[in-house]
Amino acid sequence: MSEPKYTYWLKSGVYSGLQKAAVLLFGIGSVLVLTRTLTKSEMGVWNLFLLFAGIIEIIRQSLIKNAVIKYINSHDHTEHAGIQSAALALNIAVTLIIALLLAAFIYPVSALLNAPELSQIIYIFLPGLLLLIPFSHFEWLQNAHADFRGIFWAYSLRQGLSFSLIVLHLLAAREISLINLVWYYNAGIAGGTILSFGFARKFLQAGINISKAWVKKLWHFGKYVFGTNISSSIFRNTDQIVVASMVSTSAVALYGVCIRISNLVDVPSQVLGDILFPKSARMMESGNLEGIKYYYEKAVGVILAMAVPASLVIMLLPRLMLTIIAGKGYQEAAAILQVTIFYGLFLPFIKQFGTIMDSIGMPRVNFFVITFTAAFNIISCITLTRLTGVMGAAYGSMLSYGVCLIITQVIMIRKLKINPLNSFKYMFRFYPEMFLIVKQRLTLKLDAK
C-alpha cells in the first residue's frame, strides 16, 4: 500500500491524536500527584466528580456535536450561519437545564453514593459548567471543518493550566483540598475557552440567526445521539457508581485508577472516531456504502494495531503499571486492571459502530443497541458485585461489553456487509506499511540534506 492511502488519516490524526493524548497524559499526571497526596476516600470522591463532569460533557456534546459536523459537511456555506446559531441556542438551553438539575439533585445523589463532599464541589463547578458553552461551541466548529490544531492547543492549555496550578499549590502548601481542585479545574476551562476562540473565529458566522427549522433539524438528528450517549455514559460508568454505593469511595479510588490506565489504550479509538465521522458523512451523501465499509474495517484494524501490544504489556505487568502510576498502595487493584484492559479491546469495534451509525443517518439503531446494553450492564454489575465485591463490577462490565460486541457486529454485517476478520487483516498489515512510510520520510529528509 502506498503512502497516499494513509494521507488523510495521518494529516487529520496528528493534532486529534495529540489532543487526546494530552488530555490523558495530564490526567495520568494528576493521578501520579493526587494518589500520593489525597486519601483513598478523597481520591474516590474526586473520581466521582470527574465521572459526573465527564458525563455532563458527553450529554451536552451528544445532542449537538455530531449534528453540526454532519450538516456543515453536507450543506452549502450559505446554510452555515443557521446551523451555528441553532447549535448555540441548543447548547445554552441544554447546559442551563443540566445546571438546574445538578443544583436540585446533587445532594441526595451524593448521599446515595456515600460521598457527601461531592455535593459541595459540584456546586463550585457550576461556573465552569457555564464556561463550557463557548468552549464546546468553538470546538465543534473546528471539528466540523476537520481543523484539529486549535482543539489540541485549547485542550492542552485547559488541562495543562489546571495541572500546573495543582502542582504549584502542592509545592507551596504540600497539601490540597477537593475545593482547591475544582477551582483549578474551572480555571483550566476558562483558559482553554479564551485560546479556542482565537482558532475558531475564522469559522464563526457574523450575527445570530436562529432558525426554527434548523433547531428542529439538529434536535431531530441529535435526540437519538443524545439518548445514545446518556445510555453510553450509564453503560461506561455503572461499575464505578455501583462500587461507590455498594462498597466504598476508597474502592472507587482503586477502580478509577484502573479505568484511567485503560483509557490510555483507548486513545486511538477516540482519535479515529473524530476523523471517521466527517469522512463517512460525506461518503453517505454520495451513496458510497462500500467506502464506508472499507473505512470501518480499516479504522478498527489500525486501532487494534496500536491497542493490542499496549494491552498485552499492561495485562502481563499490572502491578508494575499500578505502582508507577498510583503507588504501591494501589497494587491490590491488579486483577481489576487486567479485566478492564481485556474488555477494552472490544471498544474499537463498538465505538466505530456508533460513529458509522450516526454518520450514515441511523442514530436510532445506535440508540437502541446502547440503551439495551446499558440496562443489561446495570443488572450484571449489581448482581455480580453483590456476589463477589469490587471484582464483580469489572466482570459485569466485561460481560456487557461482550454482549454489545456481538450485537453491533451482527448489525454491521447485515447493514454494510462488513467482515470482522478484515479488521485483523488490516491490523497486521499496518506494521509493515507504517514502517515503509516512516522509512520513505526519513529517506526524503536525508536526501534533502
CSV table of C-alpha atoms in Angstrom, one decimal:
chain,number,residue,atom,x,y,z
A,1,MET,CA,0.0,0.0,0.0
A,2,SER,CA,1.4,3.4,-0.9
A,3,GLU,CA,1.6,6.4,1.4
A,4,PRO,CA,-1.3,8.3,-0.1
A,5,LYS,CA,-3.8,5.7,1.3
A,6,TYR,CA,-2.8,6.8,4.8
A,7,THR,CA,-2.5,10.5,4.0
A,8,TYR,CA,-6.0,11.5,5.3
A,9,TRP,CA,-5.5,9.5,8.5
A,10,LEU,CA,-2.0,10.9,9.1
A,11,LYS,CA,-2.8,14.5,8.4
A,12,SER,CA,-6.1,14.6,10.3
A,13,GLY,CA,-4.8,12.3,13.1
A,14,VAL,CA,-1.8,14.3,14.2
A,15,TYR,CA,-3.5,17.1,16.1
A,16,SER,CA,-6.5,15.0,17.0
A,17,GLY,CA,-4.2,12.3,18.4
A,18,LEU,CA,-2.1,14.9,20.2
A,19,GLN,CA,-5.2,16.4,21.8
A,20,LYS,CA,-6.5,13.1,23.1
A,21,ALA,CA,-3.0,12.1,24.3
A,22,ALA,CA,-2.5,15.5,26.0
A,23,VAL,CA,-5.8,15.1,27.9
A,24,LEU,CA,-5.0,11.6,29.1
A,25,LEU,CA,-1.3,12.4,29.9
A,26,PHE,CA,-2.3,15.4,32.0
A,27,GLY,CA,-5.0,13.1,33.6
A,28,ILE,CA,-2.4,10.5,34.4
A,29,GLY,CA,-0.1,13.2,35.7
A,30,SER,CA,-2.9,14.3,38.1
A,31,VAL,CA,-3.2,10.7,39.2
A,32,LEU,CA,0.5,10.4,39.9
A,33,VAL,CA,0.3,13.5,42.1
A,34,LEU,CA,-3.1,13.1,43.7
A,35,THR,CA,-2.8,9.4,44.7
A,36,ARG,CA,0.2,10.4,46.7
A,37,THR,CA,-1.5,13.4,48.3
A,38,LEU,CA,-5.1,12.6,48.9
A,39,THR,CA,-6.5,9.8,51.0
A,40,LYS,CA,-8.2,6.9,49.1
A,41,SER,CA,-11.6,8.2,50.3
A,42,GLU,CA,-10.8,11.7,48.9
A,43,MET,CA,-9.4,10.2,45.7
A,44,GLY,CA,-12.7,8.2,45.4
A,45,VAL,CA,-14.8,11.4,45.7
A,46,TRP,CA,-12.5,13.2,43.1
A,47,ASN,CA,-13.0,10.3,40.7
A,48,LEU,CA,-16.8,10.6,41.2
A,49,PHE,CA,-16.6,14.3,40.4
A,50,LEU,CA,-14.6,13.6,37.2
A,51,LEU,CA,-17.1,10.9,36.3
A,52,PHE,CA,-20.0,13.4,36.7
A,53,ALA,CA,-18.1,16.1,34.8
A,54,GLY,CA,-17.4,13.7,32.0
A,55,ILE,CA,-21.0,12.5,31.8
A,56,ILE,CA,-22.1,16.1,31.6
A,57,GLU,CA,-19.8,17.0,28.8
A,58,ILE,CA,-20.8,13.8,26.9
A,59,ILE,CA,-24.5,14.6,27.3
A,60,ARG,CA,-24.0,18.2,26.1
A,61,GLN,CA,-22.0,17.3,23.1
A,62,SER,CA,-24.1,14.4,22.1
A,63,LEU,CA,-27.2,16.5,21.3
A,64,ILE,CA,-25.3,18.9,19.1
A,65,LYS,CA,-21.7,18.0,18.1
A,66,ASN,CA,-22.4,15.2,15.5
A,67,ALA,CA,-25.4,17.1,14.0
A,68,VAL,CA,-23.2,20.2,13.5
A,69,ILE,CA,-20.4,18.1,11.9
A,70,LYS,CA,-22.9,16.2,9.6
A,71,TYR,CA,-24.9,19.2,8.4
A,72,ILE,CA,-21.9,21.6,7.9
A,73,ASN,CA,-20.3,18.9,5.8
A,74,SER,CA,-23.4,18.2,3.8
A,75,HIS,CA,-24.8,21.7,3.2
A,76,ASP,CA,-23.8,24.8,1.3
A,77,HIS,CA,-21.8,27.5,3.0
A,78,THR,CA,-24.9,29.8,2.9
A,79,GLU,CA,-26.6,27.5,5.4
A,80,HIS,CA,-23.8,27.5,8.0
A,81,ALA,CA,-25.0,30.6,9.8
A,82,GLY,CA,-28.3,29.0,10.6
A,83,ILE,CA,-26.6,25.8,11.7
A,84,GLN,CA,-24.3,27.6,14.0
A,85,SER,CA,-27.0,29.7,15.6
A,86,ALA,CA,-29.2,26.7,16.2
A,87,ALA,CA,-26.3,24.8,17.7
A,88,LEU,CA,-25.5,27.7,20.1
A,89,ALA,CA,-29.2,28.0,21.2
A,90,LEU,CA,-29.4,24.3,21.9
A,91,ASN,CA,-26.0,24.4,23.7
A,92,ILE,CA,-27.2,27.2,26.0
A,93,ALA,CA,-30.6,25.5,26.7
A,94,VAL,CA,-29.2,22.1,27.5
A,95,THR,CA,-26.4,23.4,29.7
A,96,LEU,CA,-28.8,25.5,31.8
A,97,ILE,CA,-31.1,22.6,32.2
A,98,ILE,CA,-28.2,20.4,33.4
A,99,ALA,CA,-27.1,23.2,35.8
A,100,LEU,CA,-30.6,23.4,37.4
A,101,LEU,CA,-30.8,19.6,37.7
A,102,LEU,CA,-27.4,19.4,39.4
A,103,ALA,CA,-28.3,22.2,41.8
A,104,ALA,CA,-31.6,20.4,42.7
A,105,PHE,CA,-30.5,16.8,43.0
A,106,ILE,CA,-26.7,16.5,43.7
A,107,TYR,CA,-27.2,16.5,47.5
A,108,PRO,CA,-29.4,13.3,47.6
A,109,VAL,CA,-27.2,11.7,44.9
A,110,SER,CA,-24.1,12.4,47.0
A,111,ALA,CA,-25.7,10.7,50.0
A,112,LEU,CA,-26.7,7.7,47.9
A,113,LEU,CA,-23.0,7.3,46.7
A,114,ASN,CA,-21.6,7.7,50.3
A,115,ALA,CA,-19.8,10.8,49.2
A,116,PRO,CA,-21.2,13.9,51.0
A,117,GLU,CA,-18.2,16.0,49.9
A,118,LEU,CA,-19.3,15.5,46.3
A,119,SER,CA,-22.3,17.9,46.5
A,120,GLN,CA,-20.1,20.8,47.7
A,121,ILE,CA,-17.6,20.5,44.9
A,122,ILE,CA,-20.3,20.1,42.3
A,123,TYR,CA,-21.8,23.5,43.3
A,124,ILE,CA,-18.4,25.1,42.9
A,125,PHE,CA,-18.2,23.5,39.4
A,126,LEU,CA,-21.3,25.3,38.2
A,127,PRO,CA,-19.5,28.4,36.9
A,128,GLY,CA,-17.1,26.1,35.0
A,129,LEU,CA,-20.2,24.4,33.5
A,130,LEU,CA,-21.4,27.7,32.1
A,131,LEU,CA,-17.9,28.3,30.6
A,132,LEU,CA,-18.2,25.1,28.7
A,133,ILE,CA,-20.9,26.7,26.5
A,134,PRO,CA,-18.4,28.8,24.4
A,135,PHE,CA,-15.6,26.3,24.8
A,136,SER,CA,-17.6,23.5,23.2
A,137,HIS,CA,-19.2,25.7,20.6
A,138,PHE,CA,-15.7,26.7,19.3
A,139,GLU,CA,-14.5,23.1,19.5
A,140,TRP,CA,-17.5,21.8,17.4
A,141,LEU,CA,-17.0,24.3,14.7
A,142,GLN,CA,-13.3,23.4,14.3
A,143,ASN,CA,-14.2,19.7,14.4
A,144,ALA,CA,-16.8,20.2,11.6
A,145,HIS,CA,-14.1,21.8,9.4
A,146,ALA,CA,-11.6,19.0,10.3
A,147,ASP,CA,-9.3,21.6,11.8
A,148,PHE,CA,-7.9,19.9,14.9
A,149,ARG,CA,-5.0,22.2,15.6
A,150,GLY,CA,-6.9,24.7,17.7
A,151,ILE,CA,-8.7,21.9,19.5
A,152,PHE,CA,-5.3,20.4,20.5
A,153,TRP,CA,-4.0,23.7,21.8
A,154,ALA,CA,-7.2,24.6,23.7
A,155,TYR,CA,-7.4,21.2,25.5
A,156,SER,CA,-3.6,21.3,26.2
A,157,LEU,CA,-4.0,24.7,27.9
A,158,ARG,CA,-7.2,23.7,29.7
A,159,GLN,CA,-5.6,20.5,31.1
A,160,GLY,CA,-2.1,22.0,31.5
A,161,LEU,CA,-3.2,25.1,33.3
A,162,SER,CA,-5.3,23.0,35.8
A,163,PHE,CA,-2.4,20.5,36.3
A,164,SER,CA,0.1,23.3,36.8
A,165,LEU,CA,-2.0,25.1,39.4
A,166,ILE,CA,-2.3,21.8,41.3
A,167,VAL,CA,1.5,21.3,41.2
A,168,LEU,CA,2.2,24.9,42.2
A,169,HIS,CA,-0.3,24.7,45.1
A,170,LEU,CA,1.4,21.5,46.4
A,171,LEU,CA,4.9,23.0,46.1
A,172,ALA,CA,3.7,25.9,48.2
A,173,ALA,CA,1.4,24.2,50.7
A,174,ARG,CA,2.2,20.4,50.4
A,175,GLU,CA,-1.4,19.5,50.7
A,176,ILE,CA,-4.6,20.3,48.7
A,177,SER,CA,-8.3,20.1,49.3
A,178,LEU,CA,-11.0,18.9,46.9
A,179,ILE,CA,-12.4,22.5,46.8
A,180,ASN,CA,-9.0,23.8,45.5
A,181,LEU,CA,-9.0,21.1,42.8
A,182,VAL,CA,-12.4,22.2,41.5
A,183,TRP,CA,-11.4,25.8,41.3
A,184,TYR,CA,-8.3,24.9,39.3
A,185,TYR,CA,-10.5,22.7,37.1
A,186,ASN,CA,-12.7,25.8,36.3
A,187,ALA,CA,-9.6,27.9,35.7
A,188,GLY,CA,-8.4,25.4,33.1
A,189,ILE,CA,-11.8,25.7,31.3
A,190,ALA,CA,-11.6,29.5,31.3
A,191,GLY,CA,-8.1,29.5,29.8
A,192,GLY,CA,-9.0,26.9,27.1
A,193,THR,CA,-12.1,28.9,26.1
A,194,ILE,CA,-10.1,32.1,25.5
A,195,LEU,CA,-7.5,30.3,23.4
A,196,SER,CA,-10.0,28.3,21.5
A,197,PHE,CA,-11.8,31.5,20.4
A,198,GLY,CA,-8.6,32.6,18.6
A,199,PHE,CA,-8.6,29.5,16.5
A,200,ALA,CA,-12.4,29.2,15.9
A,201,ARG,CA,-13.2,32.8,15.0
A,202,LYS,CA,-12.4,32.2,11.3
A,203,PHE,CA,-15.3,29.8,11.2
A,204,LEU,CA,-17.8,32.0,13.1
A,205,GLN,CA,-20.6,33.5,11.1
A,206,ALA,CA,-21.5,37.1,11.7
A,207,GLY,CA,-24.6,37.8,13.7
A,208,ILE,CA,-27.1,35.4,15.3
A,209,ASN,CA,-29.8,33.9,13.0
A,210,ILE,CA,-31.7,31.4,15.0
A,211,SER,CA,-33.8,29.4,12.5
A,212,LYS,CA,-36.7,27.3,14.0
A,213,ALA,CA,-36.3,24.9,11.1
A,214,TRP,CA,-32.6,24.3,11.9
A,215,VAL,CA,-33.2,24.0,15.6
A,216,LYS,CA,-35.8,21.3,14.8
A,217,LYS,CA,-33.4,19.6,12.4
A,218,LEU,CA,-30.5,19.5,14.8
A,219,TRP,CA,-32.8,18.3,17.6
A,220,HIS,CA,-34.3,15.6,15.4
A,221,PHE,CA,-30.9,14.3,14.5
A,222,GLY,CA,-29.4,14.8,17.9
A,223,LYS,CA,-32.1,13.4,20.0
A,224,TYR,CA,-31.1,9.8,19.3
A,225,VAL,CA,-27.4,10.5,19.7
A,226,PHE,CA,-28.4,12.4,22.9
A,227,GLY,CA,-30.2,9.3,24.2
A,228,THR,CA,-27.5,7.0,23.0
A,229,ASN,CA,-24.8,8.9,24.8
A,230,ILE,CA,-26.8,9.1,28.0
A,231,SER,CA,-27.1,5.3,27.8
A,232,SER,CA,-23.5,5.0,26.8
A,233,SER,CA,-22.5,7.1,29.9
A,234,ILE,CA,-24.6,4.8,32.1
A,235,PHE,CA,-23.0,1.9,30.3
A,236,ARG,CA,-19.4,3.0,30.9
A,237,ASN,CA,-19.9,4.3,34.4
A,238,THR,CA,-22.3,1.9,36.1
A,239,ASP,CA,-19.4,-0.1,37.5
A,240,GLN,CA,-18.0,2.9,39.4
A,241,ILE,CA,-21.4,4.1,40.6
A,242,VAL,CA,-22.2,0.6,41.8
A,243,VAL,CA,-18.9,0.3,43.6
A,244,ALA,CA,-19.4,3.7,45.4
A,245,SER,CA,-23.0,2.8,46.5
A,246,MET,CA,-22.4,-0.8,47.4
A,247,VAL,CA,-18.7,-0.8,48.6
A,248,SER,CA,-17.0,2.5,49.4
A,249,THR,CA,-15.4,5.6,47.9
A,250,SER,CA,-12.0,4.1,48.7
A,251,ALA,CA,-12.9,1.2,46.4
A,252,VAL,CA,-13.8,3.8,43.7
A,253,ALA,CA,-10.3,5.1,44.0
A,254,LEU,CA,-8.9,1.7,43.2
A,255,TYR,CA,-11.3,1.2,40.3
A,256,GLY,CA,-10.9,4.7,39.0
A,257,VAL,CA,-7.1,4.3,38.6
A,258,CYS,CA,-7.7,1.2,36.5
A,259,ILE,CA,-10.1,3.0,34.3
A,260,ARG,CA,-7.6,5.8,33.8
A,261,ILE,CA,-4.9,3.4,32.7
A,262,SER,CA,-7.4,1.6,30.4
A,263,ASN,CA,-8.3,4.9,28.8
A,264,LEU,CA,-4.7,5.3,27.6
A,265,VAL,CA,-5.2,2.3,25.3
A,266,ASP,CA,-8.5,3.8,24.1
A,267,VAL,CA,-6.8,6.9,22.7
A,268,PRO,CA,-6.5,5.6,19.1
A,269,SER,CA,-10.2,4.7,19.0
A,270,GLN,CA,-11.2,8.3,20.1
A,271,VAL,CA,-8.9,9.8,17.5
A,272,LEU,CA,-10.1,7.8,14.6
A,273,GLY,CA,-13.7,8.3,15.6
A,274,ASP,CA,-13.3,12.1,15.2
A,275,ILE,CA,-11.6,11.6,11.8
A,276,LEU,CA,-14.0,8.9,10.5
A,277,PHE,CA,-17.3,10.8,11.2
A,278,PRO,CA,-17.0,13.6,8.7
A,279,LYS,CA,-15.4,11.3,6.2
A,280,SER,CA,-18.2,8.7,6.3
A,281,ALA,CA,-20.9,11.5,6.4
A,282,ARG,CA,-19.6,12.8,3.1
A,283,MET,CA,-19.5,9.3,1.6
A,284,MET,CA,-23.1,8.6,2.7
A,285,GLU,CA,-24.2,11.7,0.8
A,286,SER,CA,-22.7,10.2,-2.3
A,287,GLY,CA,-24.2,6.7,-1.6
A,288,ASN,CA,-20.7,5.1,-1.3
A,289,LEU,CA,-21.5,2.3,1.2
A,290,GLU,CA,-18.6,0.3,0.0
A,291,GLY,CA,-16.3,3.1,1.0
A,292,ILE,CA,-17.9,3.3,4.4
A,293,LYS,CA,-17.4,-0.4,4.9
A,294,TYR,CA,-13.7,-0.1,4.0
A,295,TYR,CA,-13.1,2.8,6.4
A,296,TYR,CA,-14.8,1.0,9.2
A,297,GLU,CA,-12.7,-2.1,8.8
A,298,LYS,CA,-9.6,-0.1,8.3
A,299,ALA,CA,-10.2,2.2,11.3
A,300,VAL,CA,-10.8,-0.8,13.6
A,301,GLY,CA,-7.7,-2.5,12.2
A,302,VAL,CA,-5.5,0.5,12.8
A,303,ILE,CA,-6.8,0.9,16.3
A,304,LEU,CA,-6.2,-2.7,17.2
A,305,ALA,CA,-2.6,-2.5,15.8
A,306,MET,CA,-1.9,0.2,18.4
A,307,ALA,CA,-4.0,-1.1,21.2
A,308,VAL,CA,-3.2,-4.8,21.3
A,309,PRO,CA,0.6,-4.5,22.1
A,310,ALA,CA,-0.1,-2.0,24.8
A,311,SER,CA,-2.9,-4.1,26.3
A,312,LEU,CA,-0.7,-7.2,26.4
A,313,VAL,CA,2.1,-5.4,28.3
A,314,ILE,CA,-0.4,-4.0,30.9
A,315,MET,CA,-2.1,-7.3,31.3
A,316,LEU,CA,1.2,-9.1,31.9
A,317,LEU,CA,2.6,-6.4,34.3
A,318,PRO,CA,-0.4,-4.9,36.1
A,319,ARG,CA,1.2,-4.4,39.5
A,320,LEU,CA,4.2,-2.6,37.9
A,321,MET,CA,1.9,-0.3,36.0
A,322,LEU,CA,-0.2,0.5,39.1
A,323,THR,CA,3.0,1.1,41.2
A,324,ILE,CA,4.4,3.5,38.6
A,325,ILE,CA,1.1,5.5,38.1
A,326,ALA,CA,-0.5,5.4,41.6
A,327,GLY,CA,2.0,3.9,44.0
A,328,LYS,CA,2.3,0.7,46.0
A,329,GLY,CA,-1.0,1.4,47.8
A,330,TYR,CA,-2.9,0.6,44.7
A,331,GLN,CA,-1.3,-2.7,43.8
A,332,GLU,CA,-4.3,-4.5,45.1
A,333,ALA,CA,-6.3,-3.4,42.0
A,334,ALA,CA,-4.1,-5.5,39.7
A,335,ALA,CA,-6.8,-8.0,38.9
A,336,ILE,CA,-9.3,-5.2,38.2
A,337,LEU,CA,-6.9,-3.7,35.8
A,338,GLN,CA,-6.4,-6.9,33.9
A,339,VAL,CA,-10.1,-7.2,33.3
A,340,THR,CA,-10.7,-3.6,32.3
A,341,ILE,CA,-7.8,-3.8,29.9
A,342,PHE,CA,-9.1,-7.0,28.4
A,343,TYR,CA,-12.6,-5.8,27.6
A,344,GLY,CA,-11.1,-2.5,26.4
A,345,LEU,CA,-10.1,-4.5,23.3
A,346,PHE,CA,-13.9,-4.7,22.4
A,347,LEU,CA,-14.2,-0.9,22.3
A,348,PRO,CA,-12.7,-0.3,18.8
A,349,PHE,CA,-15.5,-2.4,17.2
A,350,ILE,CA,-18.2,-0.9,19.4
A,351,LYS,CA,-17.1,2.8,19.2
A,352,GLN,CA,-16.6,2.8,15.4
A,353,PHE,CA,-20.0,1.1,15.1
A,354,GLY,CA,-21.6,4.1,16.8
A,355,THR,CA,-19.6,6.6,14.7
A,356,ILE,CA,-20.8,4.9,11.5
A,357,MET,CA,-24.4,4.6,12.5
A,358,ASP,CA,-24.6,8.3,13.4
A,359,SER,CA,-22.8,9.4,10.3
A,360,ILE,CA,-25.0,7.5,7.9
A,361,GLY,CA,-28.1,8.8,9.5
A,362,MET,CA,-29.1,5.8,11.6
A,363,PRO,CA,-28.6,7.1,15.1
A,364,ARG,CA,-31.8,5.3,16.2
A,365,VAL,CA,-30.2,1.9,15.7
A,366,ASN,CA,-27.2,3.0,17.8
A,367,PHE,CA,-29.6,4.3,20.5
A,368,PHE,CA,-31.4,1.1,20.9
A,369,VAL,CA,-28.3,-1.0,21.0
A,370,ILE,CA,-26.5,1.1,23.6
A,371,THR,CA,-29.7,1.5,25.7
A,372,PHE,CA,-30.2,-2.3,25.8
A,373,THR,CA,-26.6,-3.0,26.8
A,374,ALA,CA,-26.7,-0.2,29.4
A,375,ALA,CA,-29.7,-1.8,31.1
A,376,PHE,CA,-28.0,-5.2,30.9
A,377,ASN,CA,-24.9,-3.7,32.4
A,378,ILE,CA,-26.8,-2.3,35.4
A,379,ILE,CA,-28.2,-5.7,36.2
A,380,SER,CA,-25.0,-7.6,35.6
A,381,CYS,CA,-22.8,-5.2,37.7
A,382,ILE,CA,-25.2,-5.0,40.6
A,383,THR,CA,-25.7,-8.8,40.6
A,384,LEU,CA,-22.0,-9.7,40.4
A,385,THR,CA,-20.9,-7.0,42.8
A,386,ARG,CA,-23.3,-8.5,45.4
A,387,LEU,CA,-21.7,-11.9,44.8
A,388,THR,CA,-18.0,-11.1,44.5
A,389,GLY,CA,-17.5,-7.5,45.7
A,390,VAL,CA,-15.4,-5.0,43.6
A,391,MET,CA,-14.3,-7.6,41.1
A,392,GLY,CA,-18.0,-8.3,40.3
A,393,ALA,CA,-18.3,-4.8,38.8
A,394,ALA,CA,-15.4,-5.5,36.5
A,395,TYR,CA,-16.8,-8.9,35.5
A,396,GLY,CA,-20.3,-7.4,35.0
A,397,SER,CA,-18.8,-4.7,32.6
A,398,MET,CA,-16.8,-7.3,30.7
A,399,LEU,CA,-19.9,-9.4,30.2
A,400,SER,CA,-21.9,-6.4,29.0
A,401,TYR,CA,-19.2,-5.3,26.5
A,402,GLY,CA,-19.1,-8.8,25.2
A,403,VAL,CA,-22.9,-8.8,24.5
A,404,CYS,CA,-22.6,-5.4,22.9
A,405,LEU,CA,-19.8,-6.5,20.7
A,406,ILE,CA,-21.9,-9.4,19.3
A,407,ILE,CA,-24.9,-7.3,18.7
A,408,THR,CA,-23.0,-4.5,16.9
A,409,GLN,CA,-21.1,-6.9,14.7
A,410,VAL,CA,-24.3,-8.7,13.6
A,411,ILE,CA,-25.8,-5.3,12.6
A,412,MET,CA,-22.7,-4.2,10.7
A,413,ILE,CA,-22.6,-7.5,8.8
A,414,ARG,CA,-26.3,-7.1,7.8
A,415,LYS,CA,-26.3,-3.3,7.0
A,416,LEU,CA,-22.9,-2.9,5.4
A,417,LYS,CA,-21.7,-6.4,4.7
A,418,ILE,CA,-18.6,-5.9,6.8
A,419,ASN,CA,-16.2,-8.8,7.5
A,420,PRO,CA,-14.8,-8.5,11.1
A,421,LEU,CA,-11.8,-10.6,10.1
A,422,ASN,CA,-10.8,-7.9,7.6
A,423,SER,CA,-10.0,-5.6,10.6
A,424,PHE,CA,-7.4,-8.1,11.8
A,425,LYS,CA,-6.0,-8.3,8.3
A,426,TYR,CA,-5.6,-4.5,8.3
A,427,MET,CA,-4.1,-4.7,11.8
A,428,PHE,CA,-1.3,-7.0,10.7
A,429,ARG,CA,-0.7,-5.0,7.5
A,430,PHE,CA,-0.4,-1.8,9.5
A,431,TYR,CA,3.1,-2.6,10.9
A,432,PRO,CA,5.0,-3.1,7.6
A,433,GLU,CA,3.1,-0.3,5.9
A,434,MET,CA,3.9,2.2,8.6
A,435,PHE,CA,7.5,1.1,8.6
A,436,LEU,CA,7.7,1.8,4.9
A,437,ILE,CA,6.1,5.2,5.3
A,438,VAL,CA,8.5,6.2,8.1
A,439,LYS,CA,11.4,4.8,6.1
A,440,GLN,CA,10.3,6.8,3.0
A,441,ARG,CA,10.0,10.0,5.0
A,442,LEU,CA,13.4,9.6,6.6
A,443,THR,CA,15.0,8.9,3.3
A,444,LEU,CA,13.5,12.1,1.8
A,445,LYS,CA,14.7,14.1,4.7
A,446,LEU,CA,18.2,12.7,4.5
A,447,ASP,CA,18.3,13.2,0.7
A,448,ALA,CA,17.2,16.8,1.2
A,449,LYS,CA,20.2,17.4,3.4
